[in-house]
A tleap script that builds the chain and sets N, CA, C and O, in Angstrom:
source leaprc.protein.ff14SB
mol = sequence {
  NGLN VAL GLN LEU VAL GLU SER GLY GLY GLY
  LEU VAL GLN ALA GLY GLY SER LEU ARG LEU
  SER CYS ALA ALA SER GLY SER ILE PHE SER
  ILE ASN GLY MET TYR TRP TYR ARG GLN ALA
  PRO THR LYS GLN ARG GLU LEU VAL ALA GLY
  ILE THR GLY SER GLY SER ALA ASN TYR ALA
  ASP SER VAL LYS GLY ARG PHE THR ILE SER
  ARG ASP ASN ALA LYS LYS THR VAL TYR LEU
  GLN MET ASN SER LEU LYS PRO GLU ASP ALA
  ALA VAL TYR TYR CYS ASN VAL GLN ALA ASN
  TRP ARG ASP TYR TRP GLY GLN GLY THR GLN
  VAL THR VAL SER CSER
}
set mol.1.N position { 47.805 45.501 17.913 }
set mol.1.CA position { 47.079 44.455 18.706 }
set mol.1.C position { 47.088 43.169 17.849 }
set mol.1.O position { 47.220 43.250 16.628 }
set mol.2.N position { 46.958 42.082 18.429 }
set mol.2.CA position { 47.226 40.743 17.826 }
set mol.2.C position { 45.890 39.939 18.113 }
set mol.2.O position { 45.514 39.767 19.272 }
set mol.3.N position { 45.197 39.460 17.047 }
set mol.3.CA position { 44.092 38.591 17.208 }
set mol.3.C position { 44.354 37.209 16.768 }
set mol.3.O position { 45.126 36.992 15.833 }
set mol.4.N position { 43.753 36.274 17.394 }
set mol.4.CA position { 43.895 34.856 17.162 }
set mol.4.C position { 42.456 34.255 16.856 }
set mol.4.O position { 41.564 34.320 17.702 }
set mol.5.N position { 42.296 33.759 15.810 }
set mol.5.CA position { 41.051 32.939 15.400 }
set mol.5.C position { 41.245 31.517 15.290 }
set mol.5.O position { 42.001 31.087 14.419 }
set mol.6.N position { 40.639 30.733 16.084 }
set mol.6.CA position { 40.730 29.321 16.096 }
set mol.6.C position { 39.428 28.754 15.338 }
set mol.6.O position { 38.345 29.341 15.346 }
set mol.7.N position { 39.676 27.537 14.684 }
set mol.7.CA position { 38.613 26.854 14.070 }
set mol.7.C position { 39.068 25.386 14.019 }
set mol.7.O position { 40.206 25.000 14.290 }
set mol.8.N position { 37.977 24.574 13.617 }
set mol.8.CA position { 38.263 23.003 13.501 }
set mol.8.C position { 37.670 22.252 14.529 }
set mol.8.O position { 37.594 21.037 14.351 }
set mol.9.N position { 37.224 22.748 15.596 }
set mol.9.CA position { 36.634 21.881 16.643 }
set mol.9.C position { 35.320 21.308 16.178 }
set mol.9.O position { 34.797 21.736 15.149 }
set mol.10.N position { 34.771 20.357 16.899 }
set mol.10.CA position { 33.657 19.822 16.662 }
set mol.10.C position { 33.269 18.498 17.266 }
set mol.10.O position { 34.007 18.163 18.192 }
set mol.11.N position { 32.382 17.736 16.999 }
set mol.11.CA position { 32.088 16.437 17.608 }
set mol.11.C position { 32.576 15.387 16.662 }
set mol.11.O position { 32.340 15.437 15.455 }
set mol.12.N position { 33.334 14.331 17.298 }
set mol.12.CA position { 33.798 13.351 16.632 }
set mol.12.C position { 33.665 12.013 17.421 }
set mol.12.O position { 33.612 12.044 18.650 }
set mol.13.N position { 33.610 10.803 16.711 }
set mol.13.CA position { 33.587 9.634 17.506 }
set mol.13.C position { 34.934 9.196 17.896 }
set mol.13.O position { 35.897 9.559 17.222 }
set mol.14.N position { 35.094 8.397 18.997 }
set mol.14.CA position { 36.283 8.064 19.353 }
set mol.14.C position { 37.097 7.261 18.350 }
set mol.14.O position { 36.513 6.399 17.695 }
set mol.15.N position { 38.315 7.460 18.188 }
set mol.15.CA position { 39.048 6.868 17.025 }
set mol.15.C position { 39.104 7.886 15.904 }
set mol.15.O position { 39.990 7.763 15.058 }
set mol.16.N position { 38.345 8.753 15.835 }
set mol.16.CA position { 38.267 9.718 14.736 }
set mol.16.C position { 39.380 10.826 14.787 }
set mol.16.O position { 40.233 10.765 15.672 }
set mol.17.N position { 39.390 11.771 13.918 }
set mol.17.CA position { 40.360 12.823 13.762 }
set mol.17.C position { 39.656 14.161 13.555 }
set mol.17.O position { 38.557 14.323 13.025 }
set mol.18.N position { 40.452 15.077 14.048 }
set mol.18.CA position { 40.173 16.559 13.933 }
set mol.18.C position { 41.352 17.355 13.589 }
set mol.18.O position { 42.450 16.967 13.988 }
set mol.19.N position { 41.259 18.348 12.944 }
set mol.19.CA position { 42.362 19.351 12.643 }
set mol.19.C position { 41.966 20.733 13.170 }
set mol.19.O position { 40.988 21.322 12.708 }
set mol.20.N position { 42.704 21.227 14.106 }
set mol.20.CA position { 42.330 22.470 14.600 }
set mol.20.C position { 43.394 23.563 13.961 }
set mol.20.O position { 44.575 23.286 13.755 }
set mol.21.N position { 42.864 24.697 13.713 }
set mol.21.CA position { 43.768 25.830 13.178 }
set mol.21.C position { 43.646 27.035 14.050 }
set mol.21.O position { 42.629 27.234 14.714 }
set mol.22.N position { 44.660 27.832 14.055 }
set mol.22.CA position { 44.745 29.158 14.711 }
set mol.22.C position { 45.403 30.086 13.924 }
set mol.22.O position { 46.599 29.917 13.684 }
set mol.23.N position { 44.766 31.099 13.459 }
set mol.23.CA position { 45.327 32.195 12.527 }
set mol.23.C position { 45.550 33.444 13.370 }
set mol.23.O position { 44.629 33.916 14.036 }
set mol.24.N position { 46.733 33.965 13.348 }
set mol.24.CA position { 47.102 35.286 13.936 }
set mol.24.C position { 46.968 36.374 12.956 }
set mol.24.O position { 47.361 36.194 11.804 }
set mol.25.N position { 46.433 37.513 13.329 }
set mol.25.CA position { 46.460 38.618 12.440 }
set mol.25.C position { 46.540 39.897 13.251 }
set mol.25.O position { 46.392 39.825 14.471 }
set mol.26.N position { 46.776 41.120 12.631 }
set mol.26.CA position { 47.062 42.232 13.297 }
set mol.26.C position { 48.465 42.725 13.093 }
set mol.26.O position { 49.136 42.208 12.200 }
set mol.27.N position { 49.014 43.763 13.908 }
set mol.27.CA position { 50.279 44.208 13.807 }
set mol.27.C position { 51.294 43.369 14.438 }
set mol.27.O position { 51.679 43.507 15.599 }
set mol.28.N position { 51.743 42.408 13.530 }
set mol.28.CA position { 52.747 41.325 14.038 }
set mol.28.C position { 54.081 41.496 13.537 }
set mol.28.O position { 54.278 41.418 12.324 }
set mol.29.N position { 55.113 41.744 14.420 }
set mol.29.CA position { 56.501 41.976 13.959 }
set mol.29.C position { 57.129 40.681 14.115 }
set mol.29.O position { 58.004 40.434 13.284 }
set mol.30.N position { 56.879 39.767 15.015 }
set mol.30.CA position { 57.566 38.493 15.297 }
set mol.30.C position { 56.667 37.541 15.971 }
set mol.30.O position { 55.839 37.914 16.803 }
set mol.31.N position { 56.828 36.293 15.611 }
set mol.31.CA position { 56.164 35.212 16.243 }
set mol.31.C position { 57.191 34.194 16.688 }
set mol.31.O position { 57.940 33.662 15.869 }
set mol.32.N position { 57.230 33.924 17.964 }
set mol.32.CA position { 58.030 32.837 18.427 }
set mol.32.C position { 57.300 31.478 18.780 }
set mol.32.O position { 56.916 30.772 17.848 }
set mol.33.N position { 57.119 31.136 19.920 }
set mol.33.CA position { 56.469 29.884 20.251 }
set mol.33.C position { 54.918 29.915 19.914 }
set mol.33.O position { 54.247 30.931 20.096 }
set mol.34.N position { 54.447 28.854 19.462 }
set mol.34.CA position { 52.955 28.720 19.270 }
set mol.34.C position { 52.590 27.456 19.951 }
set mol.34.O position { 53.280 26.446 19.815 }
set mol.35.N position { 51.430 27.490 20.743 }
set mol.35.CA position { 51.079 26.399 21.495 }
set mol.35.C position { 49.557 26.024 21.455 }
set mol.35.O position { 48.743 26.848 21.039 }
set mol.36.N position { 49.182 24.812 21.876 }
set mol.36.CA position { 47.811 24.471 22.131 }
set mol.36.C position { 47.662 24.025 23.579 }
set mol.36.O position { 48.467 23.269 24.123 }
set mol.37.N position { 46.655 24.502 24.132 }
set mol.37.CA position { 46.300 24.119 25.460 }
set mol.37.C position { 44.817 23.526 25.442 }
set mol.37.O position { 44.080 23.725 24.477 }
set mol.38.N position { 44.415 22.787 26.559 }
set mol.38.CA position { 43.145 22.373 26.538 }
set mol.38.C position { 42.697 22.485 28.038 }
set mol.38.O position { 43.494 22.388 28.971 }
set mol.39.N position { 41.377 22.693 28.180 }
set mol.39.CA position { 40.709 22.584 29.391 }
set mol.39.C position { 39.380 21.864 29.443 }
set mol.39.O position { 38.409 22.241 28.785 }
set mol.40.N position { 39.370 20.908 30.176 }
set mol.40.CA position { 38.179 20.062 30.389 }
set mol.40.C position { 37.394 20.553 31.552 }
set mol.40.O position { 38.000 21.133 32.453 }
set mol.41.N position { 36.081 20.376 31.629 }
set mol.41.CA position { 35.236 20.790 32.800 }
set mol.41.C position { 35.886 20.229 34.179 }
set mol.41.O position { 36.244 19.061 34.330 }
set mol.42.N position { 35.969 21.135 35.048 }
set mol.42.CA position { 36.472 20.840 36.394 }
set mol.42.C position { 37.898 20.648 36.389 }
set mol.42.O position { 38.346 20.378 37.504 }
set mol.43.N position { 38.809 20.714 35.380 }
set mol.43.CA position { 40.168 20.487 35.295 }
set mol.43.C position { 40.862 21.683 34.954 }
set mol.43.O position { 40.294 22.553 34.294 }
set mol.44.N position { 42.178 21.821 35.388 }
set mol.44.CA position { 42.980 22.934 35.043 }
set mol.44.C position { 43.493 22.870 33.424 }
set mol.44.O position { 43.625 21.830 32.778 }
set mol.45.N position { 43.718 24.089 32.991 }
set mol.45.CA position { 44.116 24.174 31.735 }
set mol.45.C position { 45.626 23.572 31.631 }
set mol.45.O position { 46.531 23.939 32.381 }
set mol.46.N position { 45.766 22.679 30.689 }
set mol.46.CA position { 47.042 21.991 30.392 }
set mol.46.C position { 47.670 22.180 29.008 }
set mol.46.O position { 46.930 22.229 28.026 }
set mol.47.N position { 48.832 22.274 28.898 }
set mol.47.CA position { 49.635 22.190 27.680 }
set mol.47.C position { 49.579 20.928 27.012 }
set mol.47.O position { 49.937 19.888 27.565 }
set mol.48.N position { 49.086 20.986 25.688 }
set mol.48.CA position { 48.960 19.793 24.785 }
set mol.48.C position { 50.141 19.561 24.019 }
set mol.48.O position { 50.695 18.462 23.982 }
set mol.49.N position { 50.616 20.769 23.287 }
set mol.49.CA position { 51.622 20.652 22.413 }
set mol.49.C position { 52.110 22.108 22.120 }
set mol.49.O position { 51.368 23.073 22.303 }
set mol.50.N position { 53.379 22.224 21.661 }
set mol.50.CA position { 54.142 23.485 21.445 }
set mol.50.C position { 55.058 23.341 20.271 }
set mol.50.O position { 55.551 22.261 19.944 }
set mol.51.N position { 55.278 24.529 19.617 }
set mol.51.CA position { 56.256 24.438 18.582 }
set mol.51.C position { 57.039 25.728 18.537 }
set mol.51.O position { 56.459 26.806 18.668 }
set mol.52.N position { 58.379 25.642 18.349 }
set mol.52.CA position { 59.190 26.858 18.449 }
set mol.52.C position { 59.244 27.563 17.049 }
set mol.52.O position { 58.758 27.041 16.045 }
set mol.53.N position { 59.787 28.626 17.050 }
set mol.53.CA position { 59.920 29.392 15.757 }
set mol.53.C position { 60.731 28.566 14.807 }
set mol.53.O position { 60.468 28.615 13.606 }
set mol.54.N position { 61.640 27.856 15.231 }
set mol.54.CA position { 62.399 26.942 14.384 }
set mol.54.C position { 61.847 25.574 13.974 }
set mol.54.O position { 62.433 24.765 13.255 }
set mol.55.N position { 60.691 25.435 14.506 }
set mol.55.CA position { 59.877 24.265 14.189 }
set mol.55.C position { 60.098 22.873 15.126 }
set mol.55.O position { 59.672 21.764 14.804 }
set mol.56.N position { 60.793 23.151 16.252 }
set mol.56.CA position { 60.940 22.132 17.234 }
set mol.56.C position { 59.558 21.985 18.012 }
set mol.56.O position { 58.960 22.924 18.538 }
set mol.57.N position { 59.152 20.677 18.001 }
set mol.57.CA position { 57.734 20.436 18.605 }
set mol.57.C position { 57.808 19.633 19.882 }
set mol.57.O position { 58.706 18.794 19.951 }
set mol.58.N position { 56.975 19.782 20.911 }
set mol.58.CA position { 56.993 18.988 22.043 }
set mol.58.C position { 55.482 18.721 22.448 }
set mol.58.O position { 54.584 19.488 22.100 }
set mol.59.N position { 55.275 17.644 23.163 }
set mol.59.CA position { 53.969 17.148 23.397 }
set mol.59.C position { 53.866 16.639 24.732 }
set mol.59.O position { 54.781 16.097 25.351 }
set mol.60.N position { 52.555 16.869 25.192 }
set mol.60.CA position { 52.100 16.128 26.613 }
set mol.60.C position { 52.281 14.655 26.419 }
set mol.60.O position { 52.090 14.171 25.304 }
set mol.61.N position { 52.603 13.988 27.331 }
set mol.61.CA position { 52.728 12.485 27.131 }
set mol.61.C position { 51.416 11.873 26.754 }
set mol.61.O position { 51.446 10.839 26.088 }
set mol.62.N position { 50.228 12.411 27.115 }
set mol.62.CA position { 48.967 11.808 26.939 }
set mol.62.C position { 48.621 11.943 25.462 }
set mol.62.O position { 47.666 11.297 25.032 }
set mol.63.N position { 49.292 12.698 24.688 }
set mol.63.CA position { 48.948 12.858 23.184 }
set mol.63.C position { 50.044 12.423 22.303 }
set mol.63.O position { 49.880 12.464 21.084 }
set mol.64.N position { 51.210 11.988 22.847 }
set mol.64.CA position { 52.404 11.737 21.819 }
set mol.64.C position { 51.896 10.555 21.061 }
set mol.64.O position { 51.233 9.648 21.565 }
set mol.65.N position { 52.241 10.632 19.870 }
set mol.65.CA position { 52.105 9.597 18.858 }
set mol.65.C position { 50.722 9.744 18.247 }
set mol.65.O position { 50.469 9.072 17.246 }
set mol.66.N position { 49.723 10.628 18.795 }
set mol.66.CA position { 48.425 10.802 18.191 }
set mol.66.C position { 48.132 12.139 17.767 }
set mol.66.O position { 47.262 12.341 16.921 }
set mol.67.N position { 48.825 13.115 18.317 }
set mol.67.CA position { 48.646 14.608 17.906 }
set mol.67.C position { 49.827 15.023 17.292 }
set mol.67.O position { 50.910 14.588 17.683 }
set mol.68.N position { 49.721 15.941 16.229 }
set mol.68.CA position { 50.879 16.560 15.618 }
set mol.68.C position { 50.664 18.120 15.433 }
set mol.68.O position { 49.677 18.544 14.833 }
set mol.69.N position { 51.499 18.845 15.899 }
set mol.69.CA position { 51.489 20.355 15.731 }
set mol.69.C position { 52.354 20.783 14.687 }
set mol.69.O position { 53.458 20.266 14.515 }
set mol.70.N position { 51.884 21.746 13.952 }
set mol.70.CA position { 52.756 22.305 13.001 }
set mol.70.C position { 52.435 23.811 12.681 }
set mol.70.O position { 51.440 24.369 13.144 }
set mol.71.N position { 53.293 24.394 11.906 }
set mol.71.CA position { 52.906 25.970 11.771 }
set mol.71.C position { 53.326 26.384 10.322 }
set mol.71.O position { 54.261 25.883 9.697 }
set mol.72.N position { 52.498 27.370 9.887 }
set mol.72.CA position { 52.883 27.999 8.559 }
set mol.72.C position { 53.243 29.390 8.783 }
set mol.72.O position { 52.355 30.222 8.965 }
set mol.73.N position { 54.510 29.719 8.786 }
set mol.73.CA position { 54.847 31.018 9.181 }
set mol.73.C position { 54.365 32.090 8.259 }
set mol.73.O position { 54.187 33.225 8.701 }
set mol.74.N position { 54.149 31.807 7.038 }
set mol.74.CA position { 53.746 32.778 6.085 }
set mol.74.C position { 52.346 32.976 6.380 }
set mol.74.O position { 51.886 34.069 6.051 }
set mol.75.N position { 51.588 32.158 6.922 }
set mol.75.CA position { 50.024 32.296 7.050 }
set mol.75.C position { 49.894 32.606 8.525 }
set mol.75.O position { 48.750 32.772 8.947 }
set mol.76.N position { 50.944 32.709 9.396 }
set mol.76.CA position { 50.880 32.984 10.785 }
set mol.76.C position { 49.863 32.210 11.487 }
set mol.76.O position { 49.061 32.704 12.280 }
set mol.77.N position { 49.935 30.783 11.116 }
set mol.77.CA position { 48.876 29.867 11.541 }
set mol.77.C position { 49.545 28.592 12.175 }
set mol.77.O position { 50.556 28.083 11.691 }
set mol.78.N position { 48.968 28.161 13.184 }
set mol.78.CA position { 49.489 26.957 13.861 }
set mol.78.C position { 48.271 25.893 13.719 }
set mol.78.O position { 47.097 26.262 13.753 }
set mol.79.N position { 48.623 24.658 13.571 }
set mol.79.CA position { 47.680 23.711 13.428 }
set mol.79.C position { 47.798 22.578 14.545 }
set mol.79.O position { 48.874 22.428 15.124 }
set mol.80.N position { 46.833 21.878 14.813 }
set mol.80.CA position { 46.982 20.667 15.624 }
set mol.80.C position { 46.172 19.623 14.928 }
set mol.80.O position { 44.954 19.750 14.802 }
set mol.81.N position { 46.883 18.515 14.442 }
set mol.81.CA position { 46.155 17.438 13.855 }
set mol.81.C position { 46.039 16.371 15.037 }
set mol.81.O position { 46.991 15.917 15.672 }
set mol.82.N position { 44.658 16.049 15.215 }
set mol.82.CA position { 44.550 15.156 16.311 }
set mol.82.C position { 43.820 13.940 15.761 }
set mol.82.O position { 42.699 13.985 15.253 }
set mol.83.N position { 44.631 12.751 15.927 }
set mol.83.CA position { 44.179 11.405 15.399 }
set mol.83.C position { 43.957 10.488 16.660 }
set mol.83.O position { 44.429 10.758 17.764 }
set mol.84.N position { 43.248 9.458 16.406 }
set mol.84.CA position { 42.919 8.420 17.333 }
set mol.84.C position { 42.334 9.054 18.671 }
set mol.84.O position { 42.761 8.767 19.790 }
set mol.85.N position { 41.323 9.937 18.421 }
set mol.85.CA position { 40.869 10.674 19.525 }
set mol.85.C position { 40.062 9.810 20.556 }
set mol.85.O position { 39.380 8.849 20.201 }
set mol.86.N position { 40.179 10.188 21.760 }
set mol.86.CA position { 39.768 9.408 22.900 }
set mol.86.C position { 38.733 10.339 23.663 }
set mol.86.O position { 38.901 11.558 23.640 }
set mol.87.N position { 37.709 9.795 24.310 }
set mol.87.CA position { 36.794 10.589 25.070 }
set mol.87.C position { 37.447 11.591 26.098 }
set mol.87.O position { 36.907 12.661 26.381 }
set mol.88.N position { 38.726 11.147 26.673 }
set mol.88.CA position { 39.365 11.968 27.451 }
set mol.88.C position { 40.139 13.121 26.921 }
set mol.88.O position { 40.844 13.862 27.606 }
set mol.89.N position { 39.910 13.218 25.433 }
set mol.89.CA position { 40.636 14.376 24.860 }
set mol.89.C position { 39.553 15.526 24.736 }
set mol.89.O position { 39.914 16.643 24.365 }
set mol.90.N position { 38.239 15.265 25.041 }
set mol.90.CA position { 37.377 16.209 24.866 }
set mol.90.C position { 37.579 17.387 25.928 }
set mol.90.O position { 37.827 17.213 27.121 }
set mol.91.N position { 37.445 18.482 25.354 }
set mol.91.CA position { 37.835 19.759 26.099 }
set mol.91.C position { 37.633 20.984 25.289 }
set mol.91.O position { 37.270 20.891 24.116 }
set mol.92.N position { 37.854 22.149 25.867 }
set mol.92.CA position { 38.007 23.453 24.852 }
set mol.92.C position { 39.423 23.524 24.631 }
set mol.92.O position { 40.165 23.443 25.610 }
set mol.93.N position { 39.926 23.671 23.415 }
set mol.93.CA position { 41.187 23.871 23.122 }
set mol.93.C position { 41.482 25.331 22.884 }
set mol.93.O position { 40.690 26.017 22.238 }
set mol.94.N position { 42.611 25.835 23.392 }
set mol.94.CA position { 43.039 27.066 23.150 }
set mol.94.C position { 44.497 27.231 22.447 }
set mol.94.O position { 45.465 26.536 22.755 }
set mol.95.N position { 44.511 28.156 21.552 }
set mol.95.CA position { 45.806 28.451 21.082 }
set mol.95.C position { 46.408 29.603 21.850 }
set mol.95.O position { 45.730 30.538 22.275 }
set mol.96.N position { 47.740 29.490 22.010 }
set mol.96.CA position { 48.513 30.535 22.654 }
set mol.96.C position { 49.604 30.839 21.680 }
set mol.96.O position { 50.173 29.941 21.058 }
set mol.97.N position { 49.903 32.129 21.543 }
set mol.97.CA position { 50.926 32.614 20.448 }
set mol.97.C position { 51.818 33.607 21.223 }
set mol.97.O position { 51.289 34.452 21.945 }
set mol.98.N position { 53.147 33.525 21.093 }
set mol.98.CA position { 54.060 34.501 21.615 }
set mol.98.C position { 54.254 35.417 20.461 }
set mol.98.O position { 55.055 35.107 19.580 }
set mol.99.N position { 53.595 36.492 20.407 }
set mol.99.CA position { 53.863 37.484 19.303 }
set mol.99.C position { 54.219 38.945 19.797 }
set mol.99.O position { 53.569 39.462 20.706 }
set mol.100.N position { 55.182 39.543 19.225 }
set mol.100.CA position { 55.630 40.722 19.605 }
set mol.100.C position { 56.046 40.829 21.062 }
set mol.100.O position { 55.841 41.839 21.736 }
set mol.101.N position { 56.673 39.673 21.534 }
set mol.101.CA position { 57.168 39.509 22.817 }
set mol.101.C position { 56.060 39.581 23.907 }
set mol.101.O position { 56.301 40.047 25.021 }
set mol.102.N position { 54.859 39.112 23.556 }
set mol.102.CA position { 53.692 39.138 24.363 }
set mol.102.C position { 52.931 37.721 24.196 }
set mol.102.O position { 53.033 37.079 23.151 }
set mol.103.N position { 52.211 37.304 25.224 }
set mol.103.CA position { 51.341 36.184 24.947 }
set mol.103.C position { 49.925 36.637 24.579 }
set mol.103.O position { 49.370 37.584 25.136 }
set mol.104.N position { 49.357 35.875 23.572 }
set mol.104.CA position { 48.014 36.011 23.267 }
set mol.104.C position { 47.244 34.809 23.250 }
set mol.104.O position { 47.861 33.783 22.964 }
set mol.105.N position { 46.025 34.724 23.498 }
set mol.105.CA position { 45.196 33.689 23.618 }
set mol.105.C position { 44.000 33.576 22.574 }
set mol.105.O position { 43.365 34.606 22.347 }
set mol.106.N position { 43.669 32.473 21.963 }
set mol.106.CA position { 42.569 32.435 21.157 }
set mol.106.C position { 41.198 32.242 22.207 }
set mol.106.O position { 41.231 32.010 23.415 }
set mol.107.N position { 40.097 32.404 21.403 }
set mol.107.CA position { 38.888 32.225 22.269 }
set mol.107.C position { 38.494 30.909 22.462 }
set mol.107.O position { 37.431 30.765 23.065 }
set mol.108.N position { 39.152 29.802 22.061 }
set mol.108.CA position { 38.835 28.471 22.312 }
set mol.108.C position { 37.870 27.751 21.434 }
set mol.108.O position { 36.887 28.354 21.004 }
set mol.109.N position { 38.059 26.653 21.176 }
set mol.109.CA position { 37.293 25.771 20.347 }
set mol.109.C position { 36.839 24.542 21.034 }
set mol.109.O position { 37.690 23.996 21.736 }
set mol.110.N position { 35.590 23.961 20.968 }
set mol.110.CA position { 35.309 22.858 21.674 }
set mol.110.C position { 35.563 21.670 20.870 }
set mol.110.O position { 35.288 21.656 19.670 }
set mol.111.N position { 36.117 20.590 21.522 }
set mol.111.CA position { 36.273 19.371 20.953 }
set mol.111.C position { 35.415 18.427 21.877 }
set mol.111.O position { 35.579 18.382 23.096 }
set mol.112.N position { 34.519 17.702 21.216 }
set mol.112.CA position { 33.822 16.531 21.769 }
set mol.112.C position { 33.980 15.304 21.249 }
set mol.112.O position { 33.803 15.162 20.039 }
set mol.113.N position { 34.282 14.373 21.932 }
set mol.113.CA position { 34.588 12.944 21.470 }
set mol.113.C position { 33.505 12.052 22.142 }
set mol.113.O position { 33.414 11.929 23.363 }
set mol.114.N position { 32.691 11.439 21.239 }
set mol.114.CA position { 31.746 10.365 21.814 }
set mol.114.C position { 32.295 8.927 21.816 }
set mol.114.O position { 33.003 8.520 20.895 }
set mol.115.N position { 31.996 8.266 22.735 }
set mol.115.CA position { 32.461 6.850 22.872 }
set mol.115.C position { 31.588 5.913 22.279 }
set mol.115.O position { 31.852 4.712 22.320 }
savepdb mol mol.pdb
quit
C-alpha cells in the first residue's frame, strides 16, 4: 500500500507564496508521474501541474509563470512552489502519484488567499 502525506497549505495574502509538499511512503517499486490538482467550492477538480519521471513539467495556463512543480525522487516527494498567489488560486490542493502502476491521492491541503 502507498500513502501520500501533503503539507504546506495555509492562509496567505494575495501576492504571497506557499510551498506544498507531498511525500509518498509504503511499498513503492516505481513512481512515474506526479501531479497537483485543486478543487475550489462548487467547481470541478482541475489539474494544476504535473511532472514526469524524467522531470518534464506541464502547467495549467492559469498558473504558468507563477507555479513551479518539482520532485525529489530519493525522497519520493513532489513539491509545488506557488508564487504571486491570487484569490482565485484558493482551493483544496491534492497530490496524485502514479506509483506501482496505480493512482494514489493525498488527503488534500487547504490554500486560502486573502485579497
